PDB file of C-alpha atoms in Angstrom:
ATOM      1  CA  MET B 607     -29.010  10.780  25.780  1.00 71.00           C
ATOM      2  CA  LEU B 608     -26.957   8.136  24.878  1.00 76.00           C
ATOM      3  CA  GLY B 609     -26.218   6.678  28.189  1.00 79.00           C
ATOM      4  CA  VAL B 610     -25.117  10.622  29.448  1.00 82.00           C
ATOM      5  CA  THR B 611     -26.917  11.811  32.765  1.00 82.00           C
ATOM      6  CA  ASP B 612     -26.855  15.401  33.904  1.00 79.00           C
ATOM      7  CA  LEU B 613     -25.266  17.140  30.819  1.00 85.00           C
ATOM      8  CA  PRO B 614     -25.293  20.525  31.868  1.00 87.00           C
ATOM      9  CA  THR B 615     -23.605  19.585  34.964  1.00 83.00           C
ATOM     10  CA  TYR B 616     -20.913  17.627  32.695  1.00 83.00           C
ATOM     11  CA  LEU B 617     -20.774  20.833  29.961  1.00 87.00           C
ATOM     12  CA  ALA B 618     -20.016  23.518  33.008  1.00 83.00           C
ATOM     13  CA  GLY B 619     -17.550  21.206  34.800  1.00 78.00           C
ATOM     14  CA  LEU B 620     -15.656  20.486  31.981  1.00 81.00           C
ATOM     15  CA  ALA B 621     -15.661  24.514  30.864  1.00 82.00           C
ATOM     16  CA  LEU B 622     -14.218  25.021  34.191  1.00 73.00           C
ATOM     17  CA  ILE B 623     -11.456  21.916  33.657  1.00 73.00           C
ATOM     18  CA  ILE B 624     -10.929  23.111  30.172  1.00 79.00           C
ATOM     19  CA  LEU B 625      -9.923  27.092  31.101  1.00 76.00           C
ATOM     20  CA  LEU B 626      -7.343  25.753  33.982  1.00 69.00           C
ATOM     21  CA  PRO B 627      -3.744  26.127  32.536  1.00 69.00           C
ATOM     22  CA  GLY B 628      -1.812  23.234  32.133  1.00 77.00           C
ATOM     23  CA  PRO B 629       1.196  22.658  29.828  1.00 82.00           C
ATOM     24  CA  ASN B 630      -0.679  21.318  26.712  1.00 85.00           C
ATOM     25  CA  SER B 631      -2.214  24.751  26.705  1.00 84.00           C
ATOM     26  CA  LEU B 632       0.682  26.651  27.460  1.00 83.00           C
ATOM     27  CA  TYR B 633       2.316  24.672  24.643  1.00 88.00           C
ATOM     28  CA  VAL B 634       0.359  25.413  22.203  1.00 90.00           C
ATOM     29  CA  LEU B 635       0.003  29.251  23.208  1.00 87.00           C
ATOM     30  CA  SER B 636       4.001  29.068  23.092  1.00 84.00           C
ATOM     31  CA  VAL B 637       4.026  27.906  19.664  1.00 88.00           C
ATOM     32  CA  ALA B 638       1.825  29.851  18.393  1.00 88.00           C
ATOM     33  CA  ALA B 639       3.660  32.917  19.849  1.00 82.00           C
ATOM     34  CA  ARG B 640       6.779  32.095  18.202  1.00 79.00           C
ATOM     35  CA  ARG B 641       6.037  30.137  14.874  1.00 82.00           C
ATOM     36  CA  GLY B 642       2.111  31.445  13.682  1.00 84.00           C
ATOM     37  CA  VAL B 643      -1.384  30.222  13.148  1.00 89.00           C
ATOM     38  CA  ARG B 644      -0.593  27.486  10.931  1.00 91.00           C
ATOM     39  CA  THR B 645       2.425  25.506  13.356  1.00 91.00           C
ATOM     40  CA  GLY B 646      -0.285  26.697  16.697  1.00 92.00           C
ATOM     41  CA  TYR B 647      -2.931  24.309  15.201  1.00 95.00           C
ATOM     42  CA  THR B 648       0.011  21.600  14.727  1.00 95.00           C
ATOM     43  CA  ALA B 649       0.605  21.457  18.148  1.00 94.00           C
ATOM     44  CA  ALA B 650      -3.041  21.737  19.250  1.00 95.00           C
ATOM     45  CA  ALA B 651      -3.712  18.708  16.807  1.00 96.00           C
ATOM     46  CA  GLY B 652      -0.816  16.919  18.987  1.00 94.00           C
ATOM     47  CA  VAL B 653      -3.194  17.879  22.055  1.00 93.00           C
ATOM     48  CA  TRP B 654      -6.365  16.624  20.742  1.00 94.00           C
ATOM     49  CA  CYS B 655      -4.466  13.283  19.656  1.00 94.00           C
ATOM     50  CA  GLY B 656      -2.919  12.841  22.977  1.00 91.00           C
ATOM     51  CA  ASP B 657      -6.094  13.233  24.479  1.00 88.00           C
ATOM     52  CA  THR B 658      -8.216  11.089  22.330  1.00 90.00           C
ATOM     53  CA  VAL B 659      -5.640   8.097  23.619  1.00 88.00           C
ATOM     54  CA  LEU B 660      -6.213   9.014  27.090  1.00 83.00           C
ATOM     55  CA  MET B 661      -9.984   8.979  26.700  1.00 83.00           C
ATOM     56  CA  THR B 662      -9.615   5.529  24.837  1.00 83.00           C
ATOM     57  CA  LEU B 663      -7.410   4.184  27.354  1.00 78.00           C
ATOM     58  CA  SER B 664      -9.972   5.521  29.999  1.00 73.00           C
ATOM     59  CA  ALA B 665     -12.780   3.731  28.772  1.00 73.00           C
ATOM     60  CA  ALA B 666     -10.662   0.792  28.306  1.00 75.00           C
ATOM     61  CA  GLY B 667      -9.642   0.362  32.030  1.00 69.00           C
ATOM     62  CA  VAL B 668      -6.370   1.490  31.587  1.00 61.00           C
ATOM     63  CA  ALA B 669      -6.769   4.179  34.202  1.00 56.00           C
ATOM     64  CA  SER B 670      -8.067   1.648  37.039  1.00 62.00           C
ATOM     65  CA  LEU B 671      -4.841  -0.468  35.886  1.00 64.00           C
ATOM     66  CA  LEU B 672      -2.532   2.417  36.986  1.00 59.00           C
ATOM     67  CA  GLN B 673      -4.415   3.776  39.929  1.00 62.00           C
ATOM     68  CA  ALA B 674      -4.024   0.061  41.316  1.00 69.00           C
ATOM     69  CA  ASN B 675      -0.640  -0.408  40.480  1.00 73.00           C
ATOM     70  CA  ALA B 676       1.736   2.251  42.271  1.00 75.00           C
ATOM     71  CA  VAL B 677       4.977   0.751  40.392  1.00 80.00           C
ATOM     72  CA  LEU B 678       3.587   1.536  37.134  1.00 71.00           C
ATOM     73  CA  PHE B 679       1.452   4.832  37.799  1.00 68.00           C
ATOM     74  CA  GLY B 680       5.277   5.963  38.986  1.00 77.00           C
ATOM     75  CA  ILE B 681       7.022   5.045  36.163  1.00 77.00           C
ATOM     76  CA  VAL B 682       4.832   7.041  33.888  1.00 68.00           C
ATOM     77  CA  LYS B 683       4.819  10.155  36.139  1.00 72.00           C
ATOM     78  CA  TYR B 684       8.410   9.872  36.325  1.00 80.00           C
ATOM     79  CA  ALA B 685       8.724   9.727  32.950  1.00 74.00           C
ATOM     80  CA  GLY B 686       6.356  12.453  32.244  1.00 67.00           C
ATOM     81  CA  ALA B 687       8.323  14.707  34.771  1.00 77.00           C
ATOM     82  CA  GLY B 688      11.419  14.243  33.075  1.00 79.00           C
ATOM     83  CA  TYR B 689       9.655  15.091  29.832  1.00 70.00           C
ATOM     84  CA  LEU B 690       8.129  18.390  31.115  1.00 70.00           C
ATOM     85  CA  THR B 691      11.655  19.444  33.156  1.00 82.00           C
ATOM     86  CA  TRP B 692      13.516  18.161  29.598  1.00 77.00           C
ATOM     87  CA  LEU B 693      11.281  21.179  27.681  1.00 72.00           C
ATOM     88  CA  ALA B 694      11.795  23.850  30.349  1.00 78.00           C
ATOM     89  CA  PHE B 695      15.333  23.385  30.278  1.00 82.00           C
ATOM     90  CA  GLY B 696      15.397  23.975  26.879  1.00 75.00           C
ATOM     91  CA  MET B 697      12.574  26.683  27.002  1.00 71.00           C
ATOM     92  CA  LEU B 698      15.317  28.354  29.408  1.00 80.00           C
ATOM     93  CA  ARG B 699      18.230  28.049  27.590  1.00 79.00           C
ATOM     94  CA  ALA B 700      16.350  29.075  24.117  1.00 72.00           C
ATOM     95  CA  ALA B 701      15.596  32.863  26.592  1.00 72.00           C
ATOM     96  CA  VAL B 702      19.198  32.856  27.451  1.00 77.00           C
ATOM     97  CA  GLY B 703      20.053  33.095  23.593  1.00 71.00           C
ATOM     98  CA  MET B 704      17.577  35.348  23.129  1.00 65.00           C
ATOM     99  CA  TRP B 705      18.894  37.923  25.961  1.00 70.00           C
ATOM    100  CA  ARG B 706      22.308  37.960  24.770  1.00 70.00           C
ATOM    101  CA  ALA B 707      21.249  38.651  21.155  1.00 61.00           C
ATOM    102  CA  ARG B 708      19.000  41.142  22.252  1.00 57.00           C
ATOM    103  CA  ARG B 709      20.669  44.219  19.897  1.00 57.00           C
ATOM    104  CA  GLU B 710      21.463  42.584  17.563  1.00 54.00           C
ATOM    105  CA  PRO B 711      19.388  43.186  14.185  1.00 47.00           C
ATOM    106  CA  VAL B 712      16.218  40.543  13.825  1.00 43.00           C
ATOM    107  CA  VAL B 713      16.292  38.954  11.009  1.00 43.00           C
ATOM    108  CA  GLU B 714      13.166  37.450   9.980  1.00 44.00           C
ATOM    109  CA  GLN B 715      13.321  33.601   9.238  1.00 43.00           C
ATOM    110  CA  GLU B 716      11.137  31.914   7.164  1.00 39.00           C
ATOM    111  CA  GLY B 717      10.632  28.502   9.635  1.00 42.00           C
ATOM    112  CA  GLY B 718      10.317  31.042  12.503  1.00 43.00           C
ATOM    113  CA  GLU B 719      12.573  29.463  14.510  1.00 46.00           C
ATOM    114  CA  SER B 720      16.128  30.484  15.274  1.00 44.00           C
ATOM    115  CA  GLY B 721      19.298  28.614  16.209  1.00 44.00           C
ATOM    116  CA  GLY B 722      19.040  26.002  13.901  1.00 42.00           C
ATOM    117  CA  ALA B 723      17.034  23.201  16.562  1.00 50.00           C
ATOM    118  CA  VAL B 724      14.124  21.616  14.802  1.00 63.00           C
ATOM    119  CA  GLU B 725      11.306  21.561  16.771  1.00 72.00           C
ATOM    120  CA  ARG B 726       8.157  19.208  16.154  1.00 88.00           C
ATOM    121  CA  PRO B 727       4.861  21.062  17.946  1.00 91.00           C
ATOM    122  CA  PHE B 728       2.951  18.312  16.878  1.00 95.00           C
ATOM    123  CA  ARG B 729       4.807  15.347  18.600  1.00 92.00           C
ATOM    124  CA  ARG B 730       6.194  17.346  21.530  1.00 91.00           C
ATOM    125  CA  ALA B 731       2.511  18.011  22.053  1.00 91.00           C
ATOM    126  CA  LEU B 732       1.681  14.384  21.795  1.00 93.00           C
ATOM    127  CA  VAL B 733       3.891  13.286  24.306  1.00 90.00           C
ATOM    128  CA  ILE B 734       3.125  15.598  26.881  1.00 86.00           C
ATOM    129  CA  SER B 735      -0.036  14.666  26.347  1.00 86.00           C
ATOM    130  CA  LEU B 736       0.401  11.246  27.039  1.00 86.00           C
ATOM    131  CA  LEU B 737       3.145  10.927  29.682  1.00 80.00           C
ATOM    132  CA  ASN B 738       1.021  12.413  32.067  1.00 72.00           C
ATOM    133  CA  PRO B 739      -0.943   9.488  33.849  1.00 66.00           C
ATOM    134  CA  LYS B 740      -3.106  11.851  36.144  1.00 63.00           C
ATOM    135  CA  ALA B 741      -4.601  13.130  32.935  1.00 71.00           C
ATOM    136  CA  ILE B 742      -5.573   9.362  32.541  1.00 71.00           C
ATOM    137  CA  LEU B 743      -7.274   9.181  35.735  1.00 66.00           C
ATOM    138  CA  PHE B 744      -8.669  12.347  35.776  1.00 69.00           C
ATOM    139  CA  PHE B 745     -11.152  11.317  32.712  1.00 71.00           C
ATOM    140  CA  ILE B 746     -12.097   7.969  34.198  1.00 63.00           C
ATOM    141  CA  ALA B 747     -12.920   9.943  37.206  1.00 65.00           C
ATOM    142  CA  PHE B 748     -15.031  12.588  35.829  1.00 70.00           C
ATOM    143  CA  PHE B 749     -16.475  10.457  32.808  1.00 71.00           C
ATOM    144  CA  VAL B 750     -18.165   7.891  34.646  1.00 68.00           C
ATOM    145  CA  GLN B 751     -19.912  10.190  36.892  1.00 71.00           C
ATOM    146  CA  PHE B 752     -21.978  11.083  33.712  1.00 79.00           C
ATOM    147  CA  VAL B 753     -22.213   7.497  32.267  1.00 73.00           C
ATOM    148  CA  ASP B 754     -25.769   5.694  33.245  1.00 78.00           C
ATOM    149  CA  PRO B 755     -24.455   2.450  34.573  1.00 68.00           C
ATOM    150  CA  GLY B 756     -27.511   0.606  33.221  1.00 75.00           C
ATOM    151  CA  TYR B 757     -26.904   1.889  29.763  1.00 75.00           C
ATOM    152  CA  ALA B 758     -26.364  -1.140  27.320  1.00 78.00           C
ATOM    153  CA  TYR B 759     -23.536   0.773  25.528  1.00 76.00           C
ATOM    154  CA  PRO B 760     -21.334   2.320  28.255  1.00 71.00           C
ATOM    155  CA  ALA B 761     -18.614   2.751  25.286  1.00 75.00           C
ATOM    156  CA  LEU B 762     -20.929   4.922  23.509  1.00 82.00           C
ATOM    157  CA  SER B 763     -21.674   6.952  26.684  1.00 81.00           C
ATOM    158  CA  PHE B 764     -17.539   8.046  26.527  1.00 81.00           C
ATOM    159  CA  LEU B 765     -17.750   8.825  23.013  1.00 85.00           C
ATOM    160  CA  VAL B 766     -20.117  11.374  23.366  1.00 86.00           C
ATOM    161  CA  LEU B 767     -18.750  12.695  26.471  1.00 86.00           C
ATOM    162  CA  GLY B 768     -15.184  12.707  24.801  1.00 87.00           C
ATOM    163  CA  ALA B 769     -16.756  14.514  21.876  1.00 90.00           C
ATOM    164  CA  PHE B 770     -17.897  16.923  23.673  1.00 91.00           C
ATOM    165  CA  ALA B 771     -14.235  17.429  25.290  1.00 89.00           C
ATOM    166  CA  GLN B 772     -12.729  17.811  22.228  1.00 92.00           C
ATOM    167  CA  VAL B 773     -15.091  20.554  20.872  1.00 93.00           C
ATOM    168  CA  ALA B 774     -14.348  22.515  24.065  1.00 91.00           C
ATOM    169  CA  SER B 775     -10.349  22.433  23.532  1.00 91.00           C
ATOM    170  CA  PHE B 776     -10.809  22.833  20.078  1.00 94.00           C
ATOM    171  CA  LEU B 777     -12.298  26.466  20.630  1.00 94.00           C
ATOM    172  CA  TYR B 778      -9.991  26.832  23.704  1.00 92.00           C
ATOM    173  CA  LEU B 779      -7.009  26.278  22.098  1.00 93.00           C
ATOM    174  CA  THR B 780      -7.907  28.166  19.101  1.00 94.00           C
ATOM    175  CA  ALA B 781      -8.379  31.200  21.134  1.00 92.00           C
ATOM    176  CA  LEU B 782      -5.100  30.723  22.481  1.00 89.00           C
ATOM    177  CA  ILE B 783      -3.355  30.469  19.372  1.00 91.00           C
ATOM    178  CA  PHE B 784      -4.767  33.726  17.984  1.00 89.00           C
ATOM    179  CA  SER B 785      -4.113  35.333  21.441  1.00 83.00           C
ATOM    180  CA  GLY B 786      -0.224  34.213  20.693  1.00 79.00           C
ATOM    181  CA  THR B 787      -0.182  35.004  17.286  1.00 76.00           C
ATOM    182  CA  LYS B 788      -0.780  38.765  18.540  1.00 73.00           C
ATOM    183  CA  LEU B 789       1.687  38.451  20.773  1.00 67.00           C
ATOM    184  CA  SER B 790       4.384  37.178  17.858  1.00 64.00           C
ATOM    185  CA  ALA B 791       4.840  40.819  16.479  1.00 60.00           C
ATOM    186  CA  ALA B 792       5.781  42.117  19.713  1.00 58.00           C
ATOM    187  CA  PHE B 793       8.339  39.243  20.639  1.00 58.00           C
ATOM    188  CA  ARG B 794       9.624  39.557  17.101  1.00 57.00           C
ATOM    189  CA  ARG B 795      10.577  43.228  17.688  1.00 56.00           C
ATOM    190  CA  ARG B 796      11.342  43.055  21.233  1.00 59.00           C
ATOM    191  CA  ARG B 797      13.808  40.310  22.086  1.00 59.00           C
ATOM    192  CA  ARG B 798      13.931  41.080  25.984  1.00 63.00           C
ATOM    193  CA  LEU B 799      10.105  40.772  26.012  1.00 61.00           C
ATOM    194  CA  SER B 800      10.461  38.039  24.304  1.00 62.00           C
ATOM    195  CA  ALA B 801      13.637  36.380  26.439  1.00 68.00           C
ATOM    196  CA  GLY B 802      11.219  37.346  29.582  1.00 70.00           C
ATOM    197  CA  ALA B 803       8.387  35.225  28.266  1.00 67.00           C
ATOM    198  CA  THR B 804      10.239  32.283  27.308  1.00 69.00           C
ATOM    199  CA  SER B 805      11.414  32.458  30.470  1.00 76.00           C
ATOM    200  CA  ALA B 806       8.181  32.709  32.506  1.00 75.00           C
ATOM    201  CA  ALA B 807       7.138  29.499  30.181  1.00 68.00           C
ATOM    202  CA  GLY B 808      10.342  27.733  31.062  1.00 75.00           C
ATOM    203  CA  ALA B 809       9.665  28.235  34.880  1.00 79.00           C
ATOM    204  CA  LEU B 810       6.191  27.221  34.433  1.00 71.00           C
ATOM    205  CA  PHE B 811       7.035  23.737  32.842  1.00 67.00           C
ATOM    206  CA  LEU B 812       9.286  23.343  36.034  1.00 80.00           C
ATOM    207  CA  GLY B 813       6.631  24.000  37.952  1.00 78.00           C
ATOM    208  CA  PHE B 814       4.422  21.541  36.115  1.00 67.00           C
ATOM    209  CA  ALA B 815       6.917  18.911  36.038  1.00 73.00           C
ATOM    210  CA  ALA B 816       7.475  19.424  39.662  1.00 79.00           C
ATOM    211  CA  LYS B 817       3.776  19.225  40.688  1.00 72.00           C
ATOM    212  CA  LEU B 818       3.573  15.757  38.769  1.00 65.00           C
ATOM    213  CA  SER B 819       6.238  14.329  40.213  1.00 73.00           C
ATOM    214  CA  LEU B 820       4.839  14.759  43.617  1.00 74.00           C
ATOM    215  CA  ALA B 821       1.381  13.437  42.379  1.00 63.00           C
ATOM    216  CA  SER B 822       0.027  10.168  43.882  1.00 63.00           C
ATOM    217  CA  GLY B 823      -1.980   7.825  42.594  1.00 56.00           C
TER     218      GLY B 823
END
């Protein structure tokens, strides 16, 4: 079908890959839990745009360039790890603030954010997606297995595979967003729970940063 081979196997592998936890999905879940459905979808849109860019770069051969150029790969890798670390420390600082304010009355805020900091979920999710060279390499390594080398229009094959990936991502992130909003009421009522969850998210982001910094091309 349009140069795509063994579609059932691709879909099965895609489902497993989508379900694996990563910084993108964790960030969307965190935003939805803290700020609600609409802002959760704003963050998810950043993920989808970032993934679209990565798929396009992979189809254009940028993944092969990264794989062949150790210096370029290292620059992108450490930039991504540094950004994830910065986000992690931001979450940990927020958790400390929540813990210190745990006995204060809960005040509902229109924007759902405390501390006066302005968060831009779309931009953050987009940057998290783009500063991940392993994701670029993954897309090309995974997609190429299901593209018929004899098909005259390989770009169309990549487009079909990418469309399936985005649909799967949409369904998964939607489930995370609505799961997160169910947690949001409990987080608003219980500062200790919110601080603990935010600390756990920060620790996971530190783990993602360490894993990315140790990755090889």
